[in-house]
Coordinates of C-alpha atoms in Angstrom, one line a residue:
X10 CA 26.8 0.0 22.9
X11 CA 24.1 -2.3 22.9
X12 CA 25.1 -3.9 19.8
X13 CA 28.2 -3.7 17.0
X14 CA 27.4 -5.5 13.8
X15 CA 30.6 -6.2 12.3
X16 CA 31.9 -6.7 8.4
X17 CA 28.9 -6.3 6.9
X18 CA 28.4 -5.1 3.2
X19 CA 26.7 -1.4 3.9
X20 CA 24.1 -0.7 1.1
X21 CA 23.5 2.5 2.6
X22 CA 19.5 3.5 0.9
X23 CA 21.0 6.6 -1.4
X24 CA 21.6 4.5 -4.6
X25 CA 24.4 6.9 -4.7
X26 CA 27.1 4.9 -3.3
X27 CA 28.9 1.6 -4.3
X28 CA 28.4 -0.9 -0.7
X29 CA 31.0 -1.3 1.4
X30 CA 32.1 -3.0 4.0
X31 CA 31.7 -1.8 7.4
X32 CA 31.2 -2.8 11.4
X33 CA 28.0 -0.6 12.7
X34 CA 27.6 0.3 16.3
X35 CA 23.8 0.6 17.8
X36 CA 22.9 2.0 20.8
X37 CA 19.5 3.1 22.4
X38 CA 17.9 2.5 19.3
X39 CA 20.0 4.6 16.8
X40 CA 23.0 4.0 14.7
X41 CA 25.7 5.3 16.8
X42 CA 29.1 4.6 14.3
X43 CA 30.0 3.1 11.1
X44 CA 34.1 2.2 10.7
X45 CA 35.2 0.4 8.2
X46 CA 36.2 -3.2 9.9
X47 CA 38.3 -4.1 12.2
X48 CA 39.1 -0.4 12.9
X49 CA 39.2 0.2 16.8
X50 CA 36.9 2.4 18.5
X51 CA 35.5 2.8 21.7
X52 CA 32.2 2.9 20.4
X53 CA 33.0 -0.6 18.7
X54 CA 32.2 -2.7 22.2
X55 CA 29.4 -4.2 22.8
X56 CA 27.0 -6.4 24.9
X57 CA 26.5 -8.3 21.7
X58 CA 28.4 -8.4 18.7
X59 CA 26.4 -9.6 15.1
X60 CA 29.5 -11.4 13.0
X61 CA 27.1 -10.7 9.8
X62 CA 30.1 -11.8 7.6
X63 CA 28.4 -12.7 3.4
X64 CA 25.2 -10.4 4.2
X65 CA 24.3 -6.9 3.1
X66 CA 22.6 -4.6 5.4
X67 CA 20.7 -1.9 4.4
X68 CA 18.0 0.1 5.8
X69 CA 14.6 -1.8 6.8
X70 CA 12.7 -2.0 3.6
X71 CA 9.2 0.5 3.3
X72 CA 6.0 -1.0 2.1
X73 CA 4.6 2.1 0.5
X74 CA 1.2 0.7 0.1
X75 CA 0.1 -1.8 2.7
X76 CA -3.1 -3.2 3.7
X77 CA -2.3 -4.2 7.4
X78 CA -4.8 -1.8 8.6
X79 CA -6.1 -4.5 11.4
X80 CA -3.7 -7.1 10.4
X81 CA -1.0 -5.5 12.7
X82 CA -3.9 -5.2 15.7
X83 CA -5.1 -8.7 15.5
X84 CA -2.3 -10.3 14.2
X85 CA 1.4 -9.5 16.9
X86 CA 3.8 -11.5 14.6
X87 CA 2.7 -10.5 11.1
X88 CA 5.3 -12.4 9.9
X89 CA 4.1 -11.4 6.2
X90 CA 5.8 -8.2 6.0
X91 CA 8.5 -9.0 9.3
X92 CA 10.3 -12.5 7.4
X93 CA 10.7 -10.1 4.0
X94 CA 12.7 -7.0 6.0
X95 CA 9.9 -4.4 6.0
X96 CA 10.1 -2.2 9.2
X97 CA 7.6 0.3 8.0
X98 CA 4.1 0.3 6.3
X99 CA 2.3 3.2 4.9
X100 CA -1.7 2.3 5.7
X101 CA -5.0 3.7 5.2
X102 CA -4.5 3.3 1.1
X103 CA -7.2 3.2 -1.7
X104 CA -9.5 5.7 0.1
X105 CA -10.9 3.3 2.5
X106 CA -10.0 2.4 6.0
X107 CA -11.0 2.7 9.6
X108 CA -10.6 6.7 10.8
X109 CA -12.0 9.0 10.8
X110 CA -15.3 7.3 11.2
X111 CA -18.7 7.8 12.8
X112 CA -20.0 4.3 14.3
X113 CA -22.5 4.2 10.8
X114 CA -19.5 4.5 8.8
X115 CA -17.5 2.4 11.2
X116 CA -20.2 -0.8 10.7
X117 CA -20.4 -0.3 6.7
X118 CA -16.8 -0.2 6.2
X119 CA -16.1 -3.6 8.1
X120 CA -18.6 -4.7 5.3
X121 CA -17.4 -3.0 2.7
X122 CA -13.4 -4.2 2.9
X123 CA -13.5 -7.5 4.4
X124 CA -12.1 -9.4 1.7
X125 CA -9.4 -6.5 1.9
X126 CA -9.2 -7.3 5.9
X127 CA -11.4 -9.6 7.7
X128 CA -14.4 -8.3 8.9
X129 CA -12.4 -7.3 12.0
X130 CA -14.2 -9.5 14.6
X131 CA -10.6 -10.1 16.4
X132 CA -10.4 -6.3 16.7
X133 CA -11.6 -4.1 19.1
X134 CA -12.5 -1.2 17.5
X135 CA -12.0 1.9 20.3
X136 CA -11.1 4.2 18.0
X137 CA -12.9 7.0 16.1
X138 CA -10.3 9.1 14.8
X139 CA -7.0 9.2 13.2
X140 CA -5.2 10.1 16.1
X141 CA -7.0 7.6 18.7
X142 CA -6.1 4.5 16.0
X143 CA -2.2 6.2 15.7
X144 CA -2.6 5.8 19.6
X145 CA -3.7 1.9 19.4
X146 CA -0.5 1.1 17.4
X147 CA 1.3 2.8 19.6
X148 CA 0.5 0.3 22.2
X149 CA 3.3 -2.0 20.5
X150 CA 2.8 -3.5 17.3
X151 CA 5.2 -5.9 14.7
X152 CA 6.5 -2.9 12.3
X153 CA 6.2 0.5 12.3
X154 CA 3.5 2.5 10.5
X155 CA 2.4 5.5 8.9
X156 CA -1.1 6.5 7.7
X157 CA -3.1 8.1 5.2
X158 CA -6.6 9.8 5.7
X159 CA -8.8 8.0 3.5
X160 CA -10.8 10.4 1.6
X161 CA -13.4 7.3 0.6
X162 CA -14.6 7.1 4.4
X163 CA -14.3 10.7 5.0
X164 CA -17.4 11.3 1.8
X165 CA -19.0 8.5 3.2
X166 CA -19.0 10.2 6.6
X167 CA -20.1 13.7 5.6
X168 CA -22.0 12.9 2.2
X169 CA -22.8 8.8 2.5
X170 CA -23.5 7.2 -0.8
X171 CA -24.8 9.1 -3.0
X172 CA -23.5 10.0 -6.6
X173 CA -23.2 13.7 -6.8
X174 CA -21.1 16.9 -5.5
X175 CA -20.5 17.5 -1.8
X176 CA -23.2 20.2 -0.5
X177 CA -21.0 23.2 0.8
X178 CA -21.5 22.0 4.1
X179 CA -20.3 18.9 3.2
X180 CA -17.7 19.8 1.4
X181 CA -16.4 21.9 4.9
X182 CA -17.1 18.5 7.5
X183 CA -14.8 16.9 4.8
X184 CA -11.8 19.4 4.7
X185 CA -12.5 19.8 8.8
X186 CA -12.2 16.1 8.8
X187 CA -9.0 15.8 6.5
X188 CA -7.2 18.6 8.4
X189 CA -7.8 16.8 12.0
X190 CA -6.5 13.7 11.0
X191 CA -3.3 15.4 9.3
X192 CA -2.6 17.2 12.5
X193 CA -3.5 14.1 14.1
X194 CA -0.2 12.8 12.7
X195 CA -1.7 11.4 9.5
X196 CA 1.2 12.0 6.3
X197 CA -1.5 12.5 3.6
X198 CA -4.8 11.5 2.1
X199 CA -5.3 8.6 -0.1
X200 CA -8.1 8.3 -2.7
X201 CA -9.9 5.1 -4.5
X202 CA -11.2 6.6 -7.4
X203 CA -12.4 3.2 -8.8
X204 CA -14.2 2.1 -5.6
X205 CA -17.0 4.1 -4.1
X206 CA -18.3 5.9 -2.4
X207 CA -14.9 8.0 -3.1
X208 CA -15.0 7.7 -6.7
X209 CA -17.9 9.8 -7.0
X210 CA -16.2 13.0 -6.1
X211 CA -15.5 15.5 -8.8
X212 CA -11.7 16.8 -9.5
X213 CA -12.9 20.5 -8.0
X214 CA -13.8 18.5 -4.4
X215 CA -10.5 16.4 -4.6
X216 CA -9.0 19.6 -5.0
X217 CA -10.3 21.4 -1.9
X218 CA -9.1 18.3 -0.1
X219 CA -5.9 18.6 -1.3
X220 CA -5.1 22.3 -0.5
X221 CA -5.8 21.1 3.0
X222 CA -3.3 18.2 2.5
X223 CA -0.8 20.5 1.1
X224 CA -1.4 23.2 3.6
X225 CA -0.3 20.6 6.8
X226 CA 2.6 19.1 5.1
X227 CA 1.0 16.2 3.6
X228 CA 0.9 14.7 -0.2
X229 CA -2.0 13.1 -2.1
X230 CA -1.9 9.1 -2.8
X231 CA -4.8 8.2 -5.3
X232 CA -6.0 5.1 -6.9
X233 CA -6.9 6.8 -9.9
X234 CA -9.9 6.7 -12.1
X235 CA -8.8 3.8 -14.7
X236 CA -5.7 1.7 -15.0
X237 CA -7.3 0.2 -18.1
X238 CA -9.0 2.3 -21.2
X239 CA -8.2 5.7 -20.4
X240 CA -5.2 4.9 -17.8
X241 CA -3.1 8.4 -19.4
X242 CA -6.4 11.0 -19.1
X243 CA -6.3 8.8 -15.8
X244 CA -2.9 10.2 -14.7
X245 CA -3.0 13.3 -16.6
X246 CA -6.4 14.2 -14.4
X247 CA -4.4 13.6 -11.0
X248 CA -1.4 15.3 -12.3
X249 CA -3.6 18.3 -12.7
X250 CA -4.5 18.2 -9.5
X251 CA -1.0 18.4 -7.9
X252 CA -0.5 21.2 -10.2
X253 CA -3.1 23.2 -9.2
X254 CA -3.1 22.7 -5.7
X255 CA 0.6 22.5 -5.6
X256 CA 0.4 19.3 -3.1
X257 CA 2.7 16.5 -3.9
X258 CA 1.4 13.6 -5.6
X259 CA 2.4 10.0 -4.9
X260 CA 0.6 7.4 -7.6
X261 CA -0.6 4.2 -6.2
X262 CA 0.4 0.9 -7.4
X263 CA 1.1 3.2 -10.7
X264 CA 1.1 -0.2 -13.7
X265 CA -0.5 0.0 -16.8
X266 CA -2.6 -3.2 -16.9
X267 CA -5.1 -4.5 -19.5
X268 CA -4.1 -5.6 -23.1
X269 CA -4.7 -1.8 -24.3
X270 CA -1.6 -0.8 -21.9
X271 CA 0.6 -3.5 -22.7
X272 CA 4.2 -2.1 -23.6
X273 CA 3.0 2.1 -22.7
X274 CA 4.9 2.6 -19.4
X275 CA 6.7 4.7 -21.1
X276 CA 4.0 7.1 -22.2
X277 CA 3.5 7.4 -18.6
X278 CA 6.4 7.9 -17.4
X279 CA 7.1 10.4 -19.2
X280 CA 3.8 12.4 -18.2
X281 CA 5.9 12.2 -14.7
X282 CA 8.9 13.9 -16.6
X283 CA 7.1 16.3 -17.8
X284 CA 5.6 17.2 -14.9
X285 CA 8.5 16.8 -12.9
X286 CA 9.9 19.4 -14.9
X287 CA 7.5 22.1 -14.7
X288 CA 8.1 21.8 -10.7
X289 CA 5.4 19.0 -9.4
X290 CA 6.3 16.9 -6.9
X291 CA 5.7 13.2 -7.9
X292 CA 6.5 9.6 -7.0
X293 CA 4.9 6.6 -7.3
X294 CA 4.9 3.0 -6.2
X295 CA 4.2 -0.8 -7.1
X296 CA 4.4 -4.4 -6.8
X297 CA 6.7 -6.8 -9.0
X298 CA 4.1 -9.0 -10.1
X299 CA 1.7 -8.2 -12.9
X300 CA -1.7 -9.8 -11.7
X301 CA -3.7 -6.9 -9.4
X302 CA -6.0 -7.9 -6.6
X303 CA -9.2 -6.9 -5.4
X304 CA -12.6 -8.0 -4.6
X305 CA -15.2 -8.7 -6.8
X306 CA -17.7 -6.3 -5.8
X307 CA -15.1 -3.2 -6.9
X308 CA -15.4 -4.4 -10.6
X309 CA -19.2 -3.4 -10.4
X310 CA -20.3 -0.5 -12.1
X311 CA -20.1 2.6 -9.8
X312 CA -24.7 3.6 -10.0
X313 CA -24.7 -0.3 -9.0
X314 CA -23.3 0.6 -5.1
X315 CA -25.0 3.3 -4.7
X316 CA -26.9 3.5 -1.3
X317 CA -24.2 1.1 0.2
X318 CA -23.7 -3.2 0.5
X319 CA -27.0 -3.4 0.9
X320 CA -28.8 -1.6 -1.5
X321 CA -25.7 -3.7 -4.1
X322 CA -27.1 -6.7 -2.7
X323 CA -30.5 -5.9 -3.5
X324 CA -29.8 -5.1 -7.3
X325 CA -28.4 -8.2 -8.0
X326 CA -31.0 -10.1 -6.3
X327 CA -33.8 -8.2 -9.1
X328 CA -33.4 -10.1 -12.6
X329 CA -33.7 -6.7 -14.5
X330 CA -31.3 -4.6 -12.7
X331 CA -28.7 -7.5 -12.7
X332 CA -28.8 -7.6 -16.7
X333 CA -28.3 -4.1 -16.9
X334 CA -25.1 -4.8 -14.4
X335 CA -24.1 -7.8 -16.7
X336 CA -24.0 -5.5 -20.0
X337 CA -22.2 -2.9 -18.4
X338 CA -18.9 -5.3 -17.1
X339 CA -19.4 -7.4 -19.9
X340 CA -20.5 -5.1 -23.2
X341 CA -19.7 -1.1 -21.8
X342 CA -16.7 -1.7 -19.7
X343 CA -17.8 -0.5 -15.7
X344 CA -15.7 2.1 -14.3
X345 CA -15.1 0.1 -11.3
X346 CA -13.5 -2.9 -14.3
X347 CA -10.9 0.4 -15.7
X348 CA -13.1 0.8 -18.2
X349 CA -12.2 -2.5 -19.7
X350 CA -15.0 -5.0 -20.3
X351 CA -14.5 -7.9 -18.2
X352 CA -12.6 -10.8 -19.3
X353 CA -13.9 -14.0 -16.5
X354 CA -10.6 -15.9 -17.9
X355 CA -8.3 -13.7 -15.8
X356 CA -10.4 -13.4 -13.0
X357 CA -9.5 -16.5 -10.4
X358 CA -11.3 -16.5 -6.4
X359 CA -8.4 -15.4 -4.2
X360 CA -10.7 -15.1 -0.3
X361 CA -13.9 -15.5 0.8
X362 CA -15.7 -14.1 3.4
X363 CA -18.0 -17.5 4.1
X364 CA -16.4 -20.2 4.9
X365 CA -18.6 -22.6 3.3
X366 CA -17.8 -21.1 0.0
X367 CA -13.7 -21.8 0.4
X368 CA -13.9 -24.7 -2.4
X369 CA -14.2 -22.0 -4.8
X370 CA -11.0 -20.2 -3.7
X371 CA -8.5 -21.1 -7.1
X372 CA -11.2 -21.2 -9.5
X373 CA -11.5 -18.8 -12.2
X374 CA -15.1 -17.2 -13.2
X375 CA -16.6 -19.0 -16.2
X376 CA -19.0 -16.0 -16.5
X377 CA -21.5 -13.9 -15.3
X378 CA -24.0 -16.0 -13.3
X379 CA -21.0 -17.9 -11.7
X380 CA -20.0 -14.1 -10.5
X381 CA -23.7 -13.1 -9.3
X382 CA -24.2 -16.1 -7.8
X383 CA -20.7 -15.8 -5.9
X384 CA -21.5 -12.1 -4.6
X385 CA -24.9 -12.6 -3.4
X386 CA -23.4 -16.2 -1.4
X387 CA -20.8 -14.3 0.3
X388 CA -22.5 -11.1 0.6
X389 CA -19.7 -8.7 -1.7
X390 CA -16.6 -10.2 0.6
X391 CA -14.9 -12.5 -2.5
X392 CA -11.3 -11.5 -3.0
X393 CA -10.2 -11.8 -6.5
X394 CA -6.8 -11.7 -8.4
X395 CA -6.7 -10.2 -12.3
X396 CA -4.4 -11.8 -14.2
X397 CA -3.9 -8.5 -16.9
X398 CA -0.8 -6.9 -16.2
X399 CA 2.3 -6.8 -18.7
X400 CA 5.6 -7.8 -17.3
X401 CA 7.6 -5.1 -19.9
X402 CA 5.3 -2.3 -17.7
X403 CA 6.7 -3.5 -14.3
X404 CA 10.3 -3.5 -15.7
X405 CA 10.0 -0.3 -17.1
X406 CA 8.8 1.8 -14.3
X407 CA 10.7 -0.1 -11.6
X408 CA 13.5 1.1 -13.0
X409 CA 12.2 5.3 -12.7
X410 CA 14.3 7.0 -10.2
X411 CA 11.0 8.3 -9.0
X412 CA 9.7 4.9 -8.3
X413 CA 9.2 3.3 -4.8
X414 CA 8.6 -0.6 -3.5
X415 CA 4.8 -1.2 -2.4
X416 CA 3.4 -4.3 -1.8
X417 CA -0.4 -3.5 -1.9
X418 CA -0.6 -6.8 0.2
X419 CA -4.0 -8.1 0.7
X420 CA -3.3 -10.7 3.4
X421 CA -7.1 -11.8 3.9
X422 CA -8.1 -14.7 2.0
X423 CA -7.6 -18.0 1.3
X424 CA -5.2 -17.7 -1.0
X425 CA -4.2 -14.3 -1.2
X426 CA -1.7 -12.4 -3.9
X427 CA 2.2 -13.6 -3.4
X428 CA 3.1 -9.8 -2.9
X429 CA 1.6 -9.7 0.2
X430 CA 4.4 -12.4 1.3
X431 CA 7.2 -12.1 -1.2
X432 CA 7.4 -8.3 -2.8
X433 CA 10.6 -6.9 -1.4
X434 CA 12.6 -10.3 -1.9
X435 CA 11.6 -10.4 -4.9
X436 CA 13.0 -7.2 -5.9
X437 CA 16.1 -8.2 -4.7
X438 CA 16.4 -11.8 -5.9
X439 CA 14.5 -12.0 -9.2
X440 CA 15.0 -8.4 -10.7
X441 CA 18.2 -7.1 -9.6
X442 CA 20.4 -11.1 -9.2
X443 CA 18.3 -13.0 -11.8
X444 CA 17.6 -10.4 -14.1
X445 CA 19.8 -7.2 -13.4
X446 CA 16.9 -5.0 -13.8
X447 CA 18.5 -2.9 -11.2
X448 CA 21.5 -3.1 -9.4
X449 CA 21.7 -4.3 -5.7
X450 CA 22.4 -0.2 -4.8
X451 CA 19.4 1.0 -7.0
X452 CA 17.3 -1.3 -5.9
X453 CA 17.5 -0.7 -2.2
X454 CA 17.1 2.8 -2.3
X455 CA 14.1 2.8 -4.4
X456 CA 12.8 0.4 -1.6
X457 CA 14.2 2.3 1.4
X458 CA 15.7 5.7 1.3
X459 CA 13.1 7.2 -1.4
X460 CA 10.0 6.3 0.3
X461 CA 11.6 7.9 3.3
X462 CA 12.0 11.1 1.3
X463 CA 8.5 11.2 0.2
X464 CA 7.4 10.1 4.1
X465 CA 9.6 13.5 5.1
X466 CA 11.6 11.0 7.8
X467 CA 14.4 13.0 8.6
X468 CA 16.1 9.9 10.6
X469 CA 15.1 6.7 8.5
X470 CA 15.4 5.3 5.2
X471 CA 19.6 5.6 5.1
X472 CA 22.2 3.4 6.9
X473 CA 23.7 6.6 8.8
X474 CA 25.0 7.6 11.9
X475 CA 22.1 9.4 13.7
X476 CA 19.8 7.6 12.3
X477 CA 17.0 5.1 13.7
X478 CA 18.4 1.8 13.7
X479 CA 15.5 0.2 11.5
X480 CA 18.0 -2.5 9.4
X481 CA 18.0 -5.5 7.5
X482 CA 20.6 -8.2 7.0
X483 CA 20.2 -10.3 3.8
X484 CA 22.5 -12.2 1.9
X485 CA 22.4 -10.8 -2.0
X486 CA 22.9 -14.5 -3.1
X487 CA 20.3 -16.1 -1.9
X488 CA 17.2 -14.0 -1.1
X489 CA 14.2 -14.8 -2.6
X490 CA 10.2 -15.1 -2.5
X491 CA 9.3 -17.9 -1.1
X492 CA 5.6 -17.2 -1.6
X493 CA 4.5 -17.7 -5.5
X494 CA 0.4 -18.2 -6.8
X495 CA -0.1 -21.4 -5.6
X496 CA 1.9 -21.6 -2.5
X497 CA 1.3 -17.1 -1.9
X498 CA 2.2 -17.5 2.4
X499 CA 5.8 -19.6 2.0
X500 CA 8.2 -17.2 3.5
X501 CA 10.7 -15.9 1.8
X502 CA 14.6 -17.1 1.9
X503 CA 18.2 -14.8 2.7
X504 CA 16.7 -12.6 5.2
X505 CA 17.8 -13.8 8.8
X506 CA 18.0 -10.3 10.4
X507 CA 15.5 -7.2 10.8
X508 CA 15.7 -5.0 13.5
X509 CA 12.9 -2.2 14.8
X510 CA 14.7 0.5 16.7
X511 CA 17.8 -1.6 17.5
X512 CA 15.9 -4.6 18.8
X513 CA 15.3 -8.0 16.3
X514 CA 11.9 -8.7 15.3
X515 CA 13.7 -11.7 13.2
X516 CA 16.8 -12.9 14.3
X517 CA 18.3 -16.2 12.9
X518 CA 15.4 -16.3 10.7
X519 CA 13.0 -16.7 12.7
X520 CA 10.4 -14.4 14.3
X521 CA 11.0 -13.1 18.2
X522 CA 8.7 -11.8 20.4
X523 CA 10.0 -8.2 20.3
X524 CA 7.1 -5.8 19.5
X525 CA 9.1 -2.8 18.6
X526 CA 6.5 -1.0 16.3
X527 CA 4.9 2.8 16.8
X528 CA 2.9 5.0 14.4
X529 CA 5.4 7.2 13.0
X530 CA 3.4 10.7 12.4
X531 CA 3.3 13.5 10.3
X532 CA 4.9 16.8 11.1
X533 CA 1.0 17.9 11.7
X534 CA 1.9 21.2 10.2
X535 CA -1.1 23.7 10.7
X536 CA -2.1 25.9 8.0
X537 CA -1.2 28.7 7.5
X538 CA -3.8 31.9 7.5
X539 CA -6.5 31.6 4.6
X540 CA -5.4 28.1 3.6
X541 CA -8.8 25.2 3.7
X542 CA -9.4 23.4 6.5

C-alpha cells in the first residue's frame, strides 16, 4: 500500500450511514480497504501510515459551481478551493466561458468576464475547443475538474449579439457546436439567462440545445431568467424545459433573493417536488451566504449590450441613451437587475479591472452617476457584491435532499465574495456544529456524494473500496471559514488533509507542491439515430 490512514471517523458521502470509525488503505490512487481499526490485514501496511486520530474523513468536497476557469491555468496552488477540501470543480457555469470559441469570440469574452476572471493576460490561450481546453488541464492542475458547454459563447459564436431568434443555420452551428464539445468530454451545458448574449435566446432554441444535451448523456445547468420579481415563472420556465426535452436539470445557485422572495423557498421547492414527481430529473446547488456577486455591467438592461462591450460603452457615454438606462434599473426593474429595480444601498465594489480605481473597492454605490461613472472608468470590468439574499431561504433549501454545495466563487477582485474562500467549511462549521441545520452525515453527502451522482462518477463522491482516493480529513470541532466580507481570502481552519488521487495537495495544513488534477470527462455518449446534433 502506498498509504493506510488509520482510526479515522468515515463519513462515507451517502448521508445514509451513521460515521464510523475505520483505518483505510490507498494504493495507486484508489481506496484499496476499509477495516474497522486495529483489525489486521495485509493490505493494512504501508510506506506511510496517517494516525488521523479526532478527524473525520470523507470524500473530497465538489464545488458544483466554480469560476476557476483560468484561475486553475494561471494560478498552480489555488489554495482557494485546495485549503477548504474541494478536489473537484464543475466550470464553464453561467453561459460564459472560454470553449468553444472562434478567436472574435475568444477576444470579446476576455472582455466580457474579467471581473469574473482577470482578463487572462497570464494565460495562454491555445485552445479553441472544449476538448483542446480539457487537454490543457490535463497537463496537471491543483483539483480536478469537469466542464460545462456554455451556451452564452456558443450564440455568440454562431449568432453574435443581436437580440432575436437563431436563423436555422444558426440554430444547426449551435447544436453542432454543443454536441462536439459533449463528446469532447464536456458533462452538460450551462446557460446565463440574465447576462447576454445568452439571455436572448427563446425557450424553443434552449430547447433544441438541450435534446442535444440529453441525447449525449449530459444535463442542463441554467442561470435562470430572474431570481428577483418573477423568480417562480423563472423556475417554472426551466422546469418546462426538462420536461419536454426529458434532459436533466441542475439549477444554478438556486436562492430566492430580493425582499419579494424573502421567506418563499418553499414555494420553490416544492415546484422541484412536483416535478420530481412527475419523473424529471432535478437538482440544484448554492452558496451559504446570502449576498450574490457579479459585475456591474450584468445589472444593465439586456437592449443596453446589444452589439457587444463596445457598443455598452458607447451608450453610456450619450446623455440620452444613458437616462433611458437609468430609468430602466432604477424605475422598470432591468432584466439583467431580476427584474427588481435597483437598490445602490446593497450594491458595495467587490474588483476592479483598473488598478487606479482600487480605492473604490468596499464602497457602496450612492447612485446612478457614481455607477456610470464607475463602468465607463473601468471599461464594464467592476465586480460587485448584492447584499439581498434572506438567510431563512439558504436554510431552507440547504436542507432539500436534492440540494448540492456550490461555491460560485468569483476569485478576481480586490475583495472578492467569502464563498469563494470559505463555502464548504462553512457548511460544516456554522450550519451543521453551530447551528445543526444538518447533521455532520447530511451535510457531507449533499457536498460530496450527490454532486457525484448528478456528475454520473461511477468511482468518486463515496468513501468506498474501489473508489478514487479523492479525501478529506477535517476535524468536525473546529472547521471553519476563515474568509468573512472584510477579511473574504483568510483560509479556512480544521482542514489539514486533502488528497487528489492518493497524493496530498494539503498535508499538515499547508499546501504541497503535488499537482494531481485532470479534467474528468463526460461519458461523450453519441446520439442516438434522429436525435439533434
Amino acid at each position: 500500500m502506498d498509504l493506510v490512514i488509520r482510526g479515522a471517523h468515515v463519513i462515507d458521502g451517502t448521508g445514509a450511514h451513521a460515521g464510523y470509525p475505520a483505518d483505510v488503505a490507498i494504493a495507486e490512487g484508489r481506496i484499496t480497504e476499509i477495516r474497522p481499526p486495529g483489525v489486521k490485514s495485509a493490505k493494512l501496511s504501508a510506506r506511510r501510515t496517517l494516525d488521523a486520530t479526532g478527524l473525520a474523513l470523507a470524500p473530497g468536497f465538489i464545488d458544483m459551481h466554480a469560476h476557476s476557469d483560468l484561475a486553475l491555468l494561471s494560478d498552480p496552488a489555488h489554495e482557494a478551493k485546495t485549503a477548504q477540501g474541494v478536489t473537484l470543480e464543475v466550470l464553464g457555469q453561467d453561459g460564459l466561458s472560454y470553449a468553444p470559441a472562434d478567436d472574435r469570440t475568444l477576444d470579446t469574452l476576455r472582455t466580457l468576464i474579467a471581473g469574473w476572471n482577470g482578463d487572462g493576460s497570464d494565460v495562454t490561450f491555445d485552445w479553441r475547443t472544449v476538448g483542446g481546453y480539457l487537454d490543457r488541464l490535463d497537463a496537471g492542475v491543483a483539483v480536478n475538474a469537469a466542464y460545462l458547454v456554455p451556451q452564452g459563447t456558443v450564440r455568440m459564436t454562431a449568432v453574435g449579439w443581436e437580440d432575436r431568434p437563431a436563423a436555422p443555420d444558426e440554430l444547426m452551428t449551435m447544436k453542432r457546436l454543443v454536441a462536439e464539445g459533449m463528446a469532447q468530454g464536456a458533462v452538460g451545458m450551462s446557460a446565463g439567462l440574465t447576462y447576454t448574449p445568452g439571455m436572448y435566446a427563446p425557450d424553443a432554441e434552449l430547447a433544441e440545445l438541450c435534446r442535444v444535451v440529453a441525447a449525449h448523456g449530459g444535463y442542463f445547468c441554467p442561470h435562470h431568467r430572474s431570481y428577483g420579481a418573477g423568480t417562480l415563472r423563472a423556475y417554472e420556465e426551466m422546469l418546462a424545459i426538462a420536461r419536454e426535452t426529458h434532459c436533466p436539470l441542475h439549477l444554478a445557485h438556486a436562492t430566492m433573493n430580493f425582499g419579494e422572495n424573502a421567506g418563499r423557498a418553499a414555494d420553490l421547492l416544492a415546484l422541484l417536488d412536483a416535478a420530481a414527481a412527475d419523473g424529471a430529473d432535478v437538482t440544484l446547488d448554492t452558496y451559504p451566504y446570502t449576498a450574490g456577486c457579479t459585475t456591474l455591467a450584468a445589472l444593465l438592461p439586456s437592449w443596453a449590450a446589444v452589439g457587444g462591450p463596445d457598443a455598452t460603452l458607447a451608450r453610456l457615454r450619450d446623455e440620452p441613451t444613458a437616462e433611458r438606462i437609468r430609468h430602466a434599473l432604477e424605475v422598470e426593474g432591468s432584466d439583467g437587475c431580476h427584474g427588481v429595480p435597483v437598490d445602490w444601498s446593497t450594491v458595495e465594489v467587490s474588483g476592479t479591472a483598473d488598478p487606479a480605481l482600487a480605492p473604490r473597492v468596499g464602497t457602496r454605490l450612492d447612485g446612478w452617476p457614481a455607477a456610470r461613472a464607475l463602468l465607463l472608468a473601468d471599461r464594464l470590468g467592476t465586480t460587485i457584491l448584492q447584499h439581498v439574499g434572506d438567510e431563512r431561504n439558504v436554510r431552507t433549501v440547504m436542507r432539500h435532499p436534492a440540494h448540492t454545495g456550490g461555491s460560485d466563487g468569483i476569485l478576481h477582485g480586490a475583495k472578492p465574495h467569502p464563498r469563494a474562500y470559505g463555502t464548504f467549511p462553512h457548511y460544516l462549521g456554522h450550519y451543521v456544529r453551530e447551528l445543526g441545520v444538518l447533521s455532520l452525515e447530511e451535510c457531507v453527502a449533499h457536498l460530496t456524494g450527490r454532486p457525484a451522482a448528478r456528475l454520473r462518477l461511477p468511482d468518486r463522491g463515496l468513501v468506498r473500496e474501489g473508489y478514487r482516493a479523492d479525501l478529506v480529513l477535517f476535524d468536525p470541532e473546529t472547521v471553519a471559514a476563515g474568509a468573512t466580507y472584510d477579511h473574504p481570502r483568510r483560509p479556512p481552519t480544521g482542514v489539514p488533509y486533502v488528497l487528489i488521487d492518493g497524493r496530498f495537495v494539503v498535508a499538515d495544513g499547508r499546501r504541497t507542491d503535488v499537482l494531481a488534477g485532470r479534467s474528468v470527462r463526460g461519458t461523450g455518449r453519441r446520439p442516438s439515430r434522429g436525435a439533434g446534433g
